[in-house]
XYZ file of C-alpha atoms in Angstrom:
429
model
C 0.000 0.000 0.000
C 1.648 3.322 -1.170
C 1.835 5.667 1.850
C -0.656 8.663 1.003
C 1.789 11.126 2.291
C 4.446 10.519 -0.051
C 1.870 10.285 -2.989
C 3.048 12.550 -5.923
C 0.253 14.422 -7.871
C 0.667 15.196 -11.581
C -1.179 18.108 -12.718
C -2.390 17.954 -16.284
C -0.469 20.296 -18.863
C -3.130 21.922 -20.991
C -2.360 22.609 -24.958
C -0.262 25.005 -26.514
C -2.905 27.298 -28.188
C -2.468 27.274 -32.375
C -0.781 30.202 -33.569
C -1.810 33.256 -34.911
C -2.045 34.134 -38.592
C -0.823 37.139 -39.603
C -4.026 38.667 -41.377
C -3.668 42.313 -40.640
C -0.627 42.571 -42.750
C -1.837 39.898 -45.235
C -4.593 42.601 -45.441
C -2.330 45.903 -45.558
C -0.878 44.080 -48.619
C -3.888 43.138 -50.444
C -5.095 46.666 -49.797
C -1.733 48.188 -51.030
C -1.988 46.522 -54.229
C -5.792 47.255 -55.093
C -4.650 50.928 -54.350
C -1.691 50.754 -56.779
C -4.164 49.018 -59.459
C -6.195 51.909 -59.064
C -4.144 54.635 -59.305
C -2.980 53.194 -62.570
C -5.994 52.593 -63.973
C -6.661 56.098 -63.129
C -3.673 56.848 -64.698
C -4.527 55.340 -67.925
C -7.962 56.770 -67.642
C -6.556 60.772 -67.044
C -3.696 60.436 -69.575
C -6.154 61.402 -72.561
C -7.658 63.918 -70.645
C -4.941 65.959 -69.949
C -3.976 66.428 -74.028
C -5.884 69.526 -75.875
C -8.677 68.959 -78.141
C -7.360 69.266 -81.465
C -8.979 72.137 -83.021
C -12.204 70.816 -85.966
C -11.062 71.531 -89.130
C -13.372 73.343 -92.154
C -12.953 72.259 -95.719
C -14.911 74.388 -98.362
C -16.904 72.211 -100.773
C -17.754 75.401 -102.728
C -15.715 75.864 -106.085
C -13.849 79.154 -106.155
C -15.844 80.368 -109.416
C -18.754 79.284 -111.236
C -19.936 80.138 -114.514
C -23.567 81.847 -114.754
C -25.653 78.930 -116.581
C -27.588 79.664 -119.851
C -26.851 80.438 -123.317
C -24.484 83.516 -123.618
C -25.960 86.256 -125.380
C -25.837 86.784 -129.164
C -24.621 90.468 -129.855
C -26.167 91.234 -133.234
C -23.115 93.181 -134.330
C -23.004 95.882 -137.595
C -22.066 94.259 -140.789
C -19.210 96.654 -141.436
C -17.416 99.069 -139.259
C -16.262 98.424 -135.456
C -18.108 98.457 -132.523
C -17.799 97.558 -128.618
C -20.275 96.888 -125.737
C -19.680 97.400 -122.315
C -21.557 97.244 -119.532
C -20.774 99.407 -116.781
C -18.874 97.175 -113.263
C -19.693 93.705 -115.092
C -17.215 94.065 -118.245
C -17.265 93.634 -121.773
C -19.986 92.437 -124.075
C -17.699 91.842 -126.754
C -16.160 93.729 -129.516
C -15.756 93.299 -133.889
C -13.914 94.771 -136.674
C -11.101 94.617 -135.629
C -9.078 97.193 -133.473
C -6.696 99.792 -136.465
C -7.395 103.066 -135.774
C -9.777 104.748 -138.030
C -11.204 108.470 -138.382
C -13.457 109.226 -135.828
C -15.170 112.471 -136.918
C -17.048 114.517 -134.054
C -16.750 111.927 -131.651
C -13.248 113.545 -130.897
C -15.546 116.230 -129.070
C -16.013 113.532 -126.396
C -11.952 114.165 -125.684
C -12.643 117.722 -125.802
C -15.542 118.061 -123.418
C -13.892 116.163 -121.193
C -10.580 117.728 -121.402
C -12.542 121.058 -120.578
C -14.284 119.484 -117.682
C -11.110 118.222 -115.883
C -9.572 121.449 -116.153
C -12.477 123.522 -115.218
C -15.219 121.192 -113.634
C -18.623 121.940 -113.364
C -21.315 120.802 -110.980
C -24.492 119.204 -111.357
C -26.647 122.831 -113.088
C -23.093 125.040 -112.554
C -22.789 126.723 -115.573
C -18.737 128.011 -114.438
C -16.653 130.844 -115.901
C -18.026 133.159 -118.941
C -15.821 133.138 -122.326
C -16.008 135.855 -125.184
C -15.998 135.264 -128.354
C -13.569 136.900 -130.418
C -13.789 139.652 -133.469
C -11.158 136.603 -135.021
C -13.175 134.176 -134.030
C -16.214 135.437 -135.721
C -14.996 136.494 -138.798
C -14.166 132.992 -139.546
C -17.601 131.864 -139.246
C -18.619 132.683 -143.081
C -15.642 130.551 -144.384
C -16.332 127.662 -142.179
C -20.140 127.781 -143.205
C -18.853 127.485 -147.083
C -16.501 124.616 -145.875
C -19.826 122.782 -144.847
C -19.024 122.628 -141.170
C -21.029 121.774 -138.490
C -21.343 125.385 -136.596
C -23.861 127.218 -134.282
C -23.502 130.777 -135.094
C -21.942 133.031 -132.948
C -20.872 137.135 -133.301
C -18.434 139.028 -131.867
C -17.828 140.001 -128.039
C -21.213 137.131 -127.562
C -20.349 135.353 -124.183
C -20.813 132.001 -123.318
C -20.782 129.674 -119.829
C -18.710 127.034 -120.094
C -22.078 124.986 -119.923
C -23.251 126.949 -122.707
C -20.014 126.132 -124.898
C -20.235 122.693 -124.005
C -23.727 121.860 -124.835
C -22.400 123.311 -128.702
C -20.338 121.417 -129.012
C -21.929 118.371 -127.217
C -25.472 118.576 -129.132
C -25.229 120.695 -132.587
C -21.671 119.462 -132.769
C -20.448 122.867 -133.356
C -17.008 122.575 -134.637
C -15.995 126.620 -134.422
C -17.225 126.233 -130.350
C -14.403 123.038 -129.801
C -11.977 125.462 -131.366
C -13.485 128.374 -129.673
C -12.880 126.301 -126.241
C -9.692 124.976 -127.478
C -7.772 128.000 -127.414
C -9.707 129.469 -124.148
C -8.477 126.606 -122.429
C -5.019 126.379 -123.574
C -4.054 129.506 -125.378
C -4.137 128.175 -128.475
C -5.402 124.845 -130.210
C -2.313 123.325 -130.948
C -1.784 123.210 -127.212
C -5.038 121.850 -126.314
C -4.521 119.455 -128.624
C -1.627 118.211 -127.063
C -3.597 117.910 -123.986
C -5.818 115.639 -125.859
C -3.213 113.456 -126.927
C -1.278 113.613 -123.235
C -5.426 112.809 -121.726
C -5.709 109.808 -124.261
C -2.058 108.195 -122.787
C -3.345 108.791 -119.446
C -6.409 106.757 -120.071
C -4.971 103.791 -122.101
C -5.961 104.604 -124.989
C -3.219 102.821 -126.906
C -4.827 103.102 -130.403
C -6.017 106.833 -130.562
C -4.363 110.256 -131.532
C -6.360 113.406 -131.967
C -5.103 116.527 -134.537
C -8.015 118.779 -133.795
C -10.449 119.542 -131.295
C -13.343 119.019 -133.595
C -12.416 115.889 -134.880
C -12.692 117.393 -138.691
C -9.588 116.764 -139.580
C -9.703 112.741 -140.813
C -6.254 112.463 -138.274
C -8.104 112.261 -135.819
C -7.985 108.299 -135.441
C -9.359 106.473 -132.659
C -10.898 102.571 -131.877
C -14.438 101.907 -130.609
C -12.289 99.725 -127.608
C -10.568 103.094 -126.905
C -13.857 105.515 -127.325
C -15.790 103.089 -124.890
C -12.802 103.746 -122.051
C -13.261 107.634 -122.738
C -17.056 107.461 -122.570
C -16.687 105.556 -119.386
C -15.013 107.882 -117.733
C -16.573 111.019 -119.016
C -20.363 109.746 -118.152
C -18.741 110.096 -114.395
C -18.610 113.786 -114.736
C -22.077 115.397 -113.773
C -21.864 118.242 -116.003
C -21.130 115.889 -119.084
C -23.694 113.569 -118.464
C -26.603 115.981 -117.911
C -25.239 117.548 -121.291
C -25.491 114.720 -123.216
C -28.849 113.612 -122.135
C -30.466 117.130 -123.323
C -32.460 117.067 -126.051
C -31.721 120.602 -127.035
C -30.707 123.809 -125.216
C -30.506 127.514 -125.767
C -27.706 129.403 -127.003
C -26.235 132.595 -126.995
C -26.751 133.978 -130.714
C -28.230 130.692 -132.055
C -31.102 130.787 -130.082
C -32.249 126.740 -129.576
C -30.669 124.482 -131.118
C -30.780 120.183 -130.893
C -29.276 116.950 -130.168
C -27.931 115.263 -133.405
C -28.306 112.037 -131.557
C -31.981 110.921 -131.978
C -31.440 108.381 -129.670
C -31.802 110.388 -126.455
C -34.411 109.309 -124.394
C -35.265 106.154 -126.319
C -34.778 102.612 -125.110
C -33.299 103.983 -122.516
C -29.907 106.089 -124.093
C -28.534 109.018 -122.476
C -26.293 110.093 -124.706
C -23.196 110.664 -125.668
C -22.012 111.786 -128.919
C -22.439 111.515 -133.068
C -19.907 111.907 -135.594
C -19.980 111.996 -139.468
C -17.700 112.735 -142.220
C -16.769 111.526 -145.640
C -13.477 109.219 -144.427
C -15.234 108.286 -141.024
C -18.757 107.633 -142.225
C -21.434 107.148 -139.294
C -20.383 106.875 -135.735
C -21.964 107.060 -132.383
C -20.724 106.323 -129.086
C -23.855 106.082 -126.930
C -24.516 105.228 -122.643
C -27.870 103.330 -122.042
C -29.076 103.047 -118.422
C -30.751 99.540 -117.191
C -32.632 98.827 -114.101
C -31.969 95.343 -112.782
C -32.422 94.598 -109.376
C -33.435 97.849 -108.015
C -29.895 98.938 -109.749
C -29.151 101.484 -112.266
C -26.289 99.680 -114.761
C -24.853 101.920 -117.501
C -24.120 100.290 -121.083
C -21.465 102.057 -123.000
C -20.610 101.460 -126.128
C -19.356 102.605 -129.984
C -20.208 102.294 -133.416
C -17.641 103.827 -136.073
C -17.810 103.365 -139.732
C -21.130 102.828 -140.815
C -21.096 104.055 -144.796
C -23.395 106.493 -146.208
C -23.606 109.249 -149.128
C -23.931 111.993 -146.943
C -24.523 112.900 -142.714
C -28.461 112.114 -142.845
C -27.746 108.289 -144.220
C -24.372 108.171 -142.176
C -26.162 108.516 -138.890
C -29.560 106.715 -139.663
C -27.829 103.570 -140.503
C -25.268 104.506 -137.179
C -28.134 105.054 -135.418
C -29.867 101.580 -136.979
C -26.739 99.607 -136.104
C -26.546 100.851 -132.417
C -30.073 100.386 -131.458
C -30.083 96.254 -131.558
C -27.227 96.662 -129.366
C -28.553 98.408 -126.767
C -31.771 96.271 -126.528
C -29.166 93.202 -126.475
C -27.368 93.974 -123.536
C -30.863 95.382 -121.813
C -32.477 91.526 -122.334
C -28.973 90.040 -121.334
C -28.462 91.695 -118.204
C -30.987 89.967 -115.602
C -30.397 88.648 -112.059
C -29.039 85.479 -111.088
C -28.480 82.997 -108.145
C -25.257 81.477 -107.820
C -25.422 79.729 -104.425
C -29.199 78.914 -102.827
C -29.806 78.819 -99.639
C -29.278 75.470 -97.715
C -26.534 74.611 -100.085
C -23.677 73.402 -98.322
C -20.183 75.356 -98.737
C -18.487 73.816 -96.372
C -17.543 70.723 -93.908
C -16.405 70.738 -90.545
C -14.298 67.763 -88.985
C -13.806 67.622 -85.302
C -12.190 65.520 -82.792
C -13.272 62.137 -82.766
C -15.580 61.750 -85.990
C -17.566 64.890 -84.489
C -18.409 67.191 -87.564
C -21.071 69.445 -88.751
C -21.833 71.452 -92.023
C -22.091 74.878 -93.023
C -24.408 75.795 -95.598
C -25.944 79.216 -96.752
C -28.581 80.880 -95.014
C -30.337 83.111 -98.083
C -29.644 82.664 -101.602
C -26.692 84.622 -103.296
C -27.361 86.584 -106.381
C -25.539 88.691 -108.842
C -26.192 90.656 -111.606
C -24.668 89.246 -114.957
C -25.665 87.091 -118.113
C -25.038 83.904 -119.195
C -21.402 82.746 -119.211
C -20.306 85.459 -117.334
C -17.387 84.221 -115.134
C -18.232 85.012 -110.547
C -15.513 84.278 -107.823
C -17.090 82.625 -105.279
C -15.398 84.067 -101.967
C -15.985 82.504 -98.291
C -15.164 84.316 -94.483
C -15.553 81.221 -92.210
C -14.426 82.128 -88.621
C -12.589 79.577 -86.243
C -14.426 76.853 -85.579
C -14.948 76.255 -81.758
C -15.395 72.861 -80.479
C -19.036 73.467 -79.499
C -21.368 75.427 -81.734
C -25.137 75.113 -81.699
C -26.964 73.708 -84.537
C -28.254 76.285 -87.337
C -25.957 79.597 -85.819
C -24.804 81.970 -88.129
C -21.025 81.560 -88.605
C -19.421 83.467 -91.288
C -20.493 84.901 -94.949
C -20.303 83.206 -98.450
C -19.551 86.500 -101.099
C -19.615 86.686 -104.862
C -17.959 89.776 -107.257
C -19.016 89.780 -110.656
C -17.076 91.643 -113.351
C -15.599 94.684 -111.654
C -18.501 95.216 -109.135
C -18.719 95.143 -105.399
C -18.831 91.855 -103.589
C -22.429 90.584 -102.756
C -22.864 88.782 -99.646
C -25.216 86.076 -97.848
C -24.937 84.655 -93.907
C -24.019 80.861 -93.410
C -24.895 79.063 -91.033
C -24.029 75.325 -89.151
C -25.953 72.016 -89.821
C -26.249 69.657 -86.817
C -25.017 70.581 -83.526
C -21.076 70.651 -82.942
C -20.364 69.422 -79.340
C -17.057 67.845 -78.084
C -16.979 64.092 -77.109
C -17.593 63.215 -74.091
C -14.921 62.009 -71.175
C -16.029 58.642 -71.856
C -15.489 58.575 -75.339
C -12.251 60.077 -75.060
C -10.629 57.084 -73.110
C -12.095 54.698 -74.784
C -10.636 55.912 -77.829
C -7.128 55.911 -76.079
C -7.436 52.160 -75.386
């Protein structure tokens, strides 16, 4: 029997407890690398973002000229002789016969008048300075009568206006009043003359040199090209165009006297100026006025050279040739529409296959005829990346001939907005 007091008691030992796993910093990590997955993926996502928007782009779909459509029209020109048509800002008609010089009889008294009203320029009823005539001066009269001039008579120590001397020599075609003028002007006619010639060089008028002031003399050559650049110019000076468009006036001496052109006020002519002699036959150069389009146009034009026995059949067939002409380039000239509106003139390309149009707002329209050449012009401003649909942006502009531009609005098709941040990464990826 074991004694109780040396009995040995043995305690139990209890387990070890398992060890810990080390999931807070399993977790730190996980969490560490999520974060750096998402910065870079923000990364990615921001790296498109932070580039500018490339600017859209316009390309013009309208050509830079057109041709008005139609059949041109058909000048019914003289049979013999030259002529020209030219229509006032728009350009040339056309021309024929050719371009030598030829004589030009009193339609040298164009140069003259307008010599006279450069030097000395009158305003619209003015009738400016007085001249005398001299006892010389009218003691030539008789002679020049016998000669078979073309005079208004005049006496010594009668005074003119300068209005008064230029509607003699504008409408009776008084050849002793050009001469008269001549020397008042310059002091003698030799030196006026000169001034003709030095006028004529000034104006282009390559294929034209005067000898007299009158235009008697058959050296006095000229071109219906060159008269159609003087009658141009001197239909801009007020005095000479309410001259020419008198039918008659009232003189000093010769009492009233009348407009050899019998065209005046007639399908629309105001003016300018007959001539007639044996070596220049018939000639006219003549200004029509046309209302198209709430606008006055001016035709100008020449005739030289019609044949004839004498100054009554000279200018009736002149006068025969020139009226088709006029009524030609009246029909011809009519308004016409060279862009309509909602045509497009224009594309715009933005970023990202975003895009709109431009088209026209109102339709464009010049004055011309058929086959007449227009430059088509366009003023697009910068293009920003948002624009609202239908907005005015910029003009479309056309110039015909030598006229002012005419302009119409444009405005945008479809809306113009930029993509969207979405559309932007996912076209980085």
């Amino acid at each position: 029997m074991l004694d109780s007091a040396t009995t040995q008691v043995i305690e139990p030992v209890p387990p070890q407890p398992p060890a810990r796993r080390p999931r807070g910093r399993l977790w730190l990590l996980i969490s560490g690398l999520l974060t750096l997955l998402l910065a870079a993926s923000a990364l990615v996502a921001i790296e498109p973002l932070r580039d500018p928007l490339p600017a859209p782009t316009v390309t013009r779909t309208l050509p830079a000229s057109m041709v008005i459509p139609g059949r041109a029209p058909k000048v019914p020109w003289p049979k013999s002789g030259q002529a020209a048509l030219s229509v006032e800002g728009l350009g040339s008609l056309g021309t024929s016969g050719g371009n030598e010089p030829v004589p030009i009889a009193s339609v040298a008294k164009v140069m003259t008048a307008y010599v006279i009203l450069t030097e000395h320029p009158l305003g619209r009823g003015e009738h400016g300075p007085k001249l005398t005539v001299s006892a010389a001066q009218a003691a030539a009269y008789p002679a020049e009568l016998a000669r078979g001039e073309s005079l208004v008579a005049v006496a010594a120590g009668a005074v003119f206006t300068e209005r008064q001397a230029l509607q003699a020599v504008l409408l009776p075609s008084a050849n002793n009043m050009a001469r008269i003028l001549a020397a008042w002007d310059a002091g003698s006619i030799e030196a006026f003359v000169a001034k003709m010639n030095d006028t004529a060089a000034e104006l282009g008028m390559t294929n034209t040199h005067y000898t007299d002031p009158s235009g008697l003399d058959p050296g006095s050559v000229s071109t219906a090209v060159d008269q159609v650049i003087l009658a141009r110019k001197a239909m801009k000076l007020p005095a000479f165009a309410e001259i020419v468009a008198q039918k008659k006036a009232t003189l000093p001496v010769a009492g009233t006297v009348k407009n050899y052109n019998s065209l005046v006020g007639r399908d629309g002519v105001v003016g300018i100026k007959t001539g007639s002699t044996d070596e220049a036959g018939g000639c006219l150069v003549f200004a029509s006025v046309v209302k198209v389009g709430g606008r006055r146009i001016t035709v100008v034009g020449a005739v030289l050279g019609q044949p004839g026995a004498n100054t009554p059949v000279q200018l009736d067939r002149v006068f025969r040739a020139t009226r088709p002409l006029v009524r030609t380039a009246a029909a011809a000239i009519t308004v016409h529409p060279v862009v309509r509106a909602g045509d497009q003139v224009a594309t715009v390309q933005g970023p990202l296959d975003t895009g709109t149009t431009i088209h026209a707002a109102e339709d464009l329209t010049v004055v011309g005829w058929p086959g007449m050449q227009v430059r088509l012009d366009m003023d697009i401003p910068v293009v920003p990346t948002l624009l609202p649909a239908e907005a005015a942006h910029g003009q479309v502009s056309a110039v015909s001939g030598e006229t002012a531009p005419v302009s119409a609005p444009l405005r945008t098709g479809v809306r113009l907005e930029p993509p969207s941040t979405w559309d932007r990464i996912r076209a980085h990826r």
